[in-house]
């Protein structure tokens, strides 16, 4: 059996999480875990060891700078793909990714059915 990539979704909007989870588990074949609060995010990431972190960079109470700084400072997360997932407009989200060395972004206004194909592109060689 083919191993499935693990995606962790860090987002407080349960409807968005459910929609992404359904798309990734259905057609995408991904294993999905999620966290709806920034509390304990690092512990959850360390425990789950996701290959992809899909994160709402505008999440309430999330100190995105601290989280990204901690992840970038640890060699344990060098291979983890970080994707910003937000309802910011695409230009702002793209600039945020450039400024923070995030691998990519997916706007919440985009067709969520395409998210699996989008994430697959990070693993094409």
PDB file of C-alpha atoms in Angstrom, residues 48-118:
ATOM      1  CA  UNK A  48       2.492  14.515  14.522  1.00  0.00           C
ATOM      2  CA  UNK A  49       5.581  15.201  12.388  1.00  0.00           C
ATOM      3  CA  UNK A  50       3.609  16.351   9.332  1.00  0.00           C
ATOM      4  CA  UNK A  51       5.282  16.575   5.957  1.00  0.00           C
ATOM      5  CA  UNK A  52       3.118  19.576   5.124  1.00  0.00           C
ATOM      6  CA  UNK A  53       1.905  22.339   7.449  1.00  0.00           C
ATOM      7  CA  UNK A  54      -1.116  24.180   6.072  1.00  0.00           C
ATOM      8  CA  UNK A  55      -1.456  27.233   8.268  1.00  0.00           C
ATOM      9  CA  UNK A  56      -3.867  30.141   8.451  1.00  0.00           C
ATOM     10  CA  UNK A  57      -1.294  32.887   8.901  1.00  0.00           C
ATOM     11  CA  UNK A  58      -3.994  35.305  10.094  1.00  0.00           C
ATOM     12  CA  UNK A  59      -5.310  32.973  12.805  1.00  0.00           C
ATOM     13  CA  UNK A  60      -6.418  34.728  15.995  1.00  0.00           C
ATOM     14  CA  UNK A  61      -3.898  34.590  18.855  1.00  0.00           C
ATOM     15  CA  UNK A  62      -1.270  32.958  16.644  1.00  0.00           C
ATOM     16  CA  UNK A  63       2.150  34.556  16.850  1.00  0.00           C
ATOM     17  CA  UNK A  64       3.165  33.569  13.347  1.00  0.00           C
ATOM     18  CA  UNK A  65       6.614  35.133  13.648  1.00  0.00           C
ATOM     19  CA  UNK A  66       7.464  33.056  16.731  1.00  0.00           C
ATOM     20  CA  UNK A  67       6.080  29.852  15.230  1.00  0.00           C
ATOM     21  CA  UNK A  68       7.915  30.259  11.933  1.00  0.00           C
ATOM     22  CA  UNK A  69      11.113  31.309  13.715  1.00  0.00           C
ATOM     23  CA  UNK A  70      11.052  28.213  15.902  1.00  0.00           C
ATOM     24  CA  UNK A  71      10.353  25.909  12.957  1.00  0.00           C
ATOM     25  CA  UNK A  72      13.094  27.485  10.845  1.00  0.00           C
ATOM     26  CA  UNK A  73      15.615  27.261  13.708  1.00  0.00           C
ATOM     27  CA  UNK A  74      15.190  23.485  14.075  1.00  0.00           C
ATOM     28  CA  UNK A  75      16.802  21.032  11.666  1.00  0.00           C
ATOM     29  CA  UNK A  76      13.964  18.629  12.507  1.00  0.00           C
ATOM     30  CA  UNK A  77      11.670  20.650  10.250  1.00  0.00           C
ATOM     31  CA  UNK A  78      13.997  21.343   7.317  1.00  0.00           C
ATOM     32  CA  UNK A  79      12.015  19.047   5.019  1.00  0.00           C
ATOM     33  CA  UNK A  80       8.549  20.176   6.138  1.00  0.00           C
ATOM     34  CA  UNK A  81       6.637  22.117   3.487  1.00  0.00           C
ATOM     35  CA  UNK A  82       4.861  25.156   4.924  1.00  0.00           C
ATOM     36  CA  UNK A  83       1.889  26.505   2.991  1.00  0.00           C
ATOM     37  CA  UNK A  84       0.035  29.665   3.993  1.00  0.00           C
ATOM     38  CA  UNK A  85      -3.724  29.173   3.813  1.00  0.00           C
ATOM     39  CA  UNK A  86      -5.668  32.361   4.325  1.00  0.00           C
ATOM     40  CA  UNK A  87      -8.405  34.627   3.077  1.00  0.00           C
ATOM     41  CA  UNK A  88      -5.905  37.443   2.413  1.00  0.00           C
ATOM     42  CA  UNK A  89      -5.832  38.601  -1.174  1.00  0.00           C
ATOM     43  CA  UNK A  90      -3.337  36.700  -3.309  1.00  0.00           C
ATOM     44  CA  UNK A  91      -0.852  39.564  -3.712  1.00  0.00           C
ATOM     45  CA  UNK A  92      -0.578  40.150   0.047  1.00  0.00           C
ATOM     46  CA  UNK A  93      -0.374  36.437   0.753  1.00  0.00           C
ATOM     47  CA  UNK A  94       2.328  35.952  -1.868  1.00  0.00           C
ATOM     48  CA  UNK A  95       4.376  38.797  -0.404  1.00  0.00           C
ATOM     49  CA  UNK A  96       3.909  37.354   3.088  1.00  0.00           C
ATOM     50  CA  UNK A  97       5.316  34.055   1.837  1.00  0.00           C
ATOM     51  CA  UNK A  98       8.310  35.746   0.232  1.00  0.00           C
ATOM     52  CA  UNK A  99       9.008  37.818   3.355  1.00  0.00           C
ATOM     53  CA  UNK A 100       8.753  34.779   5.651  1.00  0.00           C
ATOM     54  CA  UNK A 101      10.345  32.084   3.464  1.00  0.00           C
ATOM     55  CA  UNK A 102       7.127  30.071   3.271  1.00  0.00           C
ATOM     56  CA  UNK A 103       7.018  27.445   0.521  1.00  0.00           C
ATOM     57  CA  UNK A 104       3.718  28.509  -1.009  1.00  0.00           C
ATOM     58  CA  UNK A 105       0.193  29.754  -0.465  1.00  0.00           C
ATOM     59  CA  UNK A 106      -3.350  28.712  -1.203  1.00  0.00           C
ATOM     60  CA  UNK A 107      -6.095  31.322  -0.868  1.00  0.00           C
ATOM     61  CA  UNK A 108      -9.294  30.211   0.844  1.00  0.00           C
ATOM     62  CA  UNK A 109     -11.190  31.744  -2.087  1.00  0.00           C
ATOM     63  CA  UNK A 110      -9.568  29.246  -4.482  1.00  0.00           C
ATOM     64  CA  UNK A 111     -11.228  25.960  -5.452  1.00  0.00           C
ATOM     65  CA  UNK A 112     -10.454  23.677  -2.506  1.00  0.00           C
ATOM     66  CA  UNK A 113     -10.854  20.645  -4.766  1.00  0.00           C
ATOM     67  CA  UNK A 114      -7.505  21.664  -6.296  1.00  0.00           C
ATOM     68  CA  UNK A 115      -5.541  21.714  -3.034  1.00  0.00           C
ATOM     69  CA  UNK A 116      -4.351  18.108  -3.310  1.00  0.00           C
ATOM     70  CA  UNK A 117      -2.918  18.728  -6.782  1.00  0.00           C
ATOM     71  CA  UNK A 118      -1.316  21.928  -5.487  1.00  0.00           C
TER      72      UNK A 118
END
